[in-house]
C-alpha cells in the first residue's frame, strides 16, 4: 500500500495551483496538466512538481519581493497592469480602446491577491486602488531589452515595450507590440495613432525613434527616446 500521508500534500499542491487560476474548472486544470505530459502513469511527485510550476507562474498572490515582471489582469475597472519589481514601476493599460496607458513608480505592494483589490503605495505614501485582481502571471526568467534598435515586428513575438519620447513640447508614449500605438499629449487632449509596423530603425535612449511601416513608405519619426521599459514579456498560458 502506498503511504496515505502523501494525499494532503498532493491536494495542497492542487489547491495552490487552482487558487491562482480560479476561473478554470478543475477538469480544465487537469487537461492542461495532461498537455504537459502529466496523465495516466505519472506519479505523485511528477504531479506535484507540475502543479508547483503552474502555481509559481500564476500565483494566488504576489508582493514586493516577487522577482521579475508581474502581469496582472483586473476587473472593475478592466485593465492590464505590469509591475516591474526591480524598477518599482507599474504600467496600467486600460481596457478602454484608445485610452493612453499610464506609468509611475511605486514604493510598496500593499495588496496583490486574486479576488481582492490591487493596492499599490506610491513614494508619497498614497495608496492607489487599481481594480479587483482576476489573474496574476509572473515572468521571472527573462530580462527586458534595453535597446529596440533594428528589431522587426516578428522578433518581438508577444512582447510589448513602451518608449517615452519627446519632441519640443509634445510628449509621446509609444507601445510596440503586434501593432504600434502612439499616444501624444497635445494640450489637454491625447491623440492616438495605430500603425502597422515592420521595423524599428532607431530606438535607443538618446536617439530619434524612427519606424519603418509595413508595406514600405516613408519612415515615421516620433521624437527623442528618453525611456524604454517592458510592459509585457511572453504570453499567458
Short mmCIF file of C-alpha atoms in Angstrom, two decimals:
data_model
loop_
_atom_site.label_atom_id
_atom_site.label_comp_id
_atom_site.label_asym_id
_atom_site.label_seq_id
_atom_site.Cartn_x
_atom_site.Cartn_y
_atom_site.Cartn_z
CA UNK A 1 0.00 0.00 0.00
CA UNK A 2 1.26 3.49 -0.84
CA UNK A 3 1.76 5.94 2.01
CA UNK A 4 -1.63 7.63 2.59
CA UNK A 5 0.03 10.61 4.28
CA UNK A 6 1.11 11.87 0.84
CA UNK A 7 -2.51 12.70 -0.05
CA UNK A 8 -2.76 16.03 1.86
CA UNK A 9 0.48 17.20 0.21
CA UNK A 10 -0.85 16.42 -3.26
CA UNK A 11 -4.19 18.09 -2.55
CA UNK A 12 -2.43 21.16 -1.16
CA UNK A 13 -0.46 21.47 -4.41
CA UNK A 14 -3.74 21.26 -6.36
CA UNK A 15 -5.26 23.94 -4.14
CA UNK A 16 -2.35 26.38 -4.63
CA UNK A 17 -2.37 25.94 -8.41
CA UNK A 18 -6.15 26.28 -8.63
CA UNK A 19 -6.37 29.32 -6.34
CA UNK A 20 -4.07 31.16 -8.73
CA UNK A 21 -6.47 30.49 -11.61
CA UNK A 22 -9.94 30.33 -10.04
CA UNK A 23 -11.73 30.94 -13.36
CA UNK A 24 -10.67 27.47 -14.53
CA UNK A 25 -12.80 24.40 -13.90
CA UNK A 26 -10.86 21.68 -12.12
CA UNK A 27 -11.24 19.38 -15.14
CA UNK A 28 -9.69 22.09 -17.33
CA UNK A 29 -6.78 22.39 -14.91
CA UNK A 30 -6.07 18.68 -15.23
CA UNK A 31 -6.47 18.82 -19.01
CA UNK A 32 -3.74 21.48 -19.04
CA UNK A 33 -1.55 19.20 -16.95
CA UNK A 34 -2.23 16.47 -19.49
CA UNK A 35 -0.85 18.73 -22.19
CA UNK A 36 2.35 18.86 -20.12
CA UNK A 37 2.56 15.07 -20.08
CA UNK A 38 1.05 14.61 -16.62
CA UNK A 39 -1.56 11.95 -17.15
CA UNK A 40 -2.05 8.23 -16.82
CA UNK A 41 1.10 6.71 -15.34
CA UNK A 42 2.53 9.93 -13.88
CA UNK A 43 3.47 9.53 -10.24
CA UNK A 44 2.50 11.92 -7.45
CA UNK A 45 5.91 13.60 -7.32
CA UNK A 46 5.69 14.46 -11.01
CA UNK A 47 2.19 15.83 -10.47
CA UNK A 48 3.31 17.95 -7.52
CA UNK A 49 6.25 19.36 -9.49
CA UNK A 50 3.97 20.34 -12.39
CA UNK A 51 1.42 21.92 -10.04
CA UNK A 52 4.13 23.88 -8.24
CA UNK A 53 5.45 25.21 -11.56
CA UNK A 54 1.91 26.25 -12.50
CA UNK A 55 1.41 27.99 -9.16
CA UNK A 56 4.75 29.80 -9.48
CA UNK A 57 3.79 31.25 -12.86
CA UNK A 58 0.20 32.01 -11.87
CA UNK A 59 0.29 32.54 -8.10
CA UNK A 60 -2.66 33.46 -5.93
CA UNK A 61 -0.75 36.49 -4.66
CA UNK A 62 2.44 38.48 -5.16
CA UNK A 63 4.36 41.03 -3.13
CA UNK A 64 7.27 43.43 -3.36
CA UNK A 65 9.79 40.56 -3.17
CA UNK A 66 8.38 38.73 -6.20
CA UNK A 67 11.11 38.70 -8.89
CA UNK A 68 10.85 39.87 -12.48
CA UNK A 69 7.77 41.26 -14.18
CA UNK A 70 4.35 40.63 -12.68
CA UNK A 71 1.45 40.99 -15.11
CA UNK A 72 -1.99 41.45 -13.59
CA UNK A 73 -5.48 41.35 -15.08
CA UNK A 74 -8.05 43.39 -13.19
CA UNK A 75 -11.80 43.89 -13.27
CA UNK A 76 -13.84 46.87 -12.03
CA UNK A 77 -12.21 48.51 -13.92
CA UNK A 78 -10.88 46.15 -16.57
CA UNK A 79 -7.18 46.77 -17.12
CA UNK A 80 -3.80 45.13 -17.57
CA UNK A 81 -1.14 46.06 -15.06
CA UNK A 82 2.58 45.35 -15.36
CA UNK A 83 4.72 45.63 -12.25
CA UNK A 84 8.48 45.71 -12.72
CA UNK A 85 9.53 44.70 -9.22
CA UNK A 86 13.19 45.62 -9.70
CA UNK A 87 12.48 49.13 -11.02
CA UNK A 88 9.37 49.58 -8.82
CA UNK A 89 7.38 50.69 -11.85
CA UNK A 90 3.75 49.98 -12.67
CA UNK A 91 2.23 50.44 -16.11
CA UNK A 92 -1.55 50.46 -16.41
CA UNK A 93 -3.26 49.75 -19.73
CA UNK A 94 -6.98 50.42 -19.68
CA UNK A 95 -9.49 48.01 -21.14
CA UNK A 96 -10.99 51.01 -22.95
CA UNK A 97 -9.66 51.05 -26.51
CA UNK A 98 -7.60 54.10 -27.38
CA UNK A 99 -7.05 55.26 -23.81
CA UNK A 100 -3.45 56.22 -23.05
CA UNK A 101 -1.53 53.91 -20.71
CA UNK A 102 -0.09 55.46 -17.55
CA UNK A 103 3.18 54.53 -15.85
CA UNK A 104 4.55 55.59 -12.47
CA UNK A 105 6.87 54.44 -9.68
CA UNK A 106 5.52 52.69 -6.60
CA UNK A 107 7.08 52.24 -3.18
CA UNK A 108 5.31 49.12 -1.95
CA UNK A 109 2.76 46.45 -2.86
CA UNK A 110 0.10 46.79 -0.19
CA UNK A 111 -2.14 44.01 -1.54
CA UNK A 112 -1.97 41.91 -4.68
CA UNK A 113 -4.15 38.82 -4.41
CA UNK A 114 -6.63 37.15 -6.78
CA UNK A 115 -10.17 38.19 -5.93
CA UNK A 116 -9.07 41.24 -3.93
CA UNK A 117 -8.44 44.88 -4.92
CA UNK A 118 -4.88 45.59 -6.05
CA UNK A 119 -3.41 48.33 -3.85
CA UNK A 120 -0.03 49.97 -4.52
CA UNK A 121 1.61 52.69 -2.42
CA UNK A 122 3.48 55.48 -4.19
CA UNK A 123 6.62 57.26 -2.94
CA UNK A 124 4.48 59.89 -1.26
CA UNK A 125 2.75 57.30 0.90
CA UNK A 126 -0.54 57.46 -1.01
CA UNK A 127 -2.34 54.16 -1.66
CA UNK A 128 -3.79 53.56 -5.15
CA UNK A 129 -6.61 51.04 -5.70
CA UNK A 130 -6.29 49.64 -9.22
CA UNK A 131 -9.20 47.23 -9.62
CA UNK A 132 -10.00 43.71 -8.48
CA UNK A 133 -7.35 41.15 -9.40
CA UNK A 134 -8.63 38.48 -11.81
CA UNK A 135 -5.28 36.82 -12.54
CA UNK A 136 -1.54 37.12 -11.98
CA UNK A 137 1.27 35.98 -14.29
CA UNK A 138 4.90 36.08 -13.17
CA UNK A 139 7.66 36.26 -15.78
CA UNK A 140 10.84 35.84 -13.76
CA UNK A 141 13.19 34.11 -16.20
CA UNK A 142 13.75 36.79 -18.84
CA UNK A 143 15.45 40.15 -18.92
CA UNK A 144 13.84 43.07 -20.67
CA UNK A 145 15.64 44.63 -23.63
CA UNK A 146 17.31 47.98 -23.12
CA UNK A 147 17.53 48.75 -26.84
CA UNK A 148 15.00 48.06 -29.57
CA UNK A 149 17.06 49.36 -32.48
CA UNK A 150 16.68 47.26 -35.62
CA UNK A 151 14.01 44.96 -34.21
CA UNK A 152 11.35 43.65 -36.55
CA UNK A 153 7.75 43.05 -35.58
CA UNK A 154 8.25 39.28 -35.68
CA UNK A 155 11.27 39.36 -33.37
CA UNK A 156 9.16 40.74 -30.52
CA UNK A 157 6.80 37.76 -30.67
CA UNK A 158 4.19 38.56 -27.99
CA UNK A 159 6.33 41.03 -26.05
CA UNK A 160 5.21 44.64 -25.66
CA UNK A 161 7.54 47.55 -24.92
CA UNK A 162 6.90 51.18 -24.09
CA UNK A 163 9.04 54.04 -25.35
CA UNK A 164 8.65 57.53 -23.92
CA UNK A 165 9.58 60.21 -26.45
CA UNK A 166 9.73 63.99 -26.53
CA UNK A 167 9.63 66.40 -29.45
CA UNK A 168 9.53 70.05 -28.47
CA UNK A 169 6.58 70.43 -26.10
CA UNK A 170 4.98 67.21 -27.31
CA UNK A 171 5.30 64.08 -25.18
CA UNK A 172 4.53 60.66 -26.60
CA UNK A 173 4.18 57.17 -25.23
CA UNK A 174 4.69 54.52 -27.90
CA UNK A 175 3.68 50.90 -27.33
CA UNK A 176 5.46 48.48 -29.65
CA UNK A 177 3.83 45.07 -29.87
CA UNK A 178 1.71 43.42 -32.51
CA UNK A 179 0.95 46.92 -33.67
CA UNK A 180 2.42 50.30 -32.84
CA UNK A 181 0.20 52.53 -30.70
CA UNK A 182 1.28 56.15 -30.33
CA UNK A 183 -0.28 58.39 -27.68
CA UNK A 184 0.61 62.09 -27.95
CA UNK A 185 -0.38 64.64 -25.33
CA UNK A 186 -1.30 67.88 -27.06
CA UNK A 187 -2.54 70.45 -24.56
CA UNK A 188 -5.32 68.74 -22.62
CA UNK A 189 -6.07 66.28 -25.38
CA UNK A 190 -4.50 62.89 -26.08
CA UNK A 191 -4.19 61.87 -29.72
CA UNK A 192 -3.98 58.17 -30.58
CA UNK A 193 -2.43 56.69 -33.71
CA UNK A 194 -2.26 52.99 -34.61
CA UNK A 195 0.37 51.87 -37.09
CA UNK A 196 1.18 48.54 -38.72
CA UNK A 197 4.94 48.48 -38.48
CA UNK A 198 7.77 46.43 -39.92
CA UNK A 199 10.96 47.56 -38.17
CA UNK A 200 12.23 49.95 -35.52
CA UNK A 201 15.01 51.64 -37.48
CA UNK A 202 16.35 53.53 -34.47
CA UNK A 203 15.05 53.00 -30.95
CA UNK A 204 17.63 53.67 -28.25
CA UNK A 205 17.59 56.19 -25.44
CA UNK A 206 19.00 59.46 -26.74
CA UNK A 207 18.18 58.94 -30.41
CA UNK A 208 15.15 59.68 -32.56
CA UNK A 209 12.53 56.93 -32.71
CA UNK A 210 12.20 56.08 -36.39
CA UNK A 211 9.76 53.39 -37.52
CA UNK A 212 9.50 51.71 -40.92
CA UNK A 213 5.83 50.97 -41.69
CA UNK A 214 4.65 47.65 -43.03
CA UNK A 215 4.33 47.70 -46.79
CA UNK A 216 7.01 50.34 -47.29
CA UNK A 217 6.77 54.08 -47.47
CA UNK A 218 8.33 56.94 -45.52
CA UNK A 219 9.60 56.33 -42.01
CA UNK A 220 7.60 57.68 -39.07
CA UNK A 221 9.58 59.82 -36.60
CA UNK A 222 8.27 60.28 -33.05
CA UNK A 223 10.92 62.33 -31.27
CA UNK A 224 13.81 61.56 -28.94
CA UNK A 225 13.58 58.40 -26.86
CA UNK A 226 14.05 59.20 -23.18
CA UNK A 227 12.99 55.88 -21.66
CA UNK A 228 12.34 52.25 -22.66
CA UNK A 229 10.65 49.65 -20.47
CA UNK A 230 8.81 46.36 -20.90
CA UNK A 231 5.10 46.17 -20.28
CA UNK A 232 4.66 42.52 -21.23
CA UNK A 233 7.06 39.64 -21.70
CA UNK A 234 5.74 36.37 -23.08
CA UNK A 235 2.17 35.18 -23.32
CA UNK A 236 -0.23 33.88 -20.73
CA UNK A 237 -0.62 30.13 -20.87
#
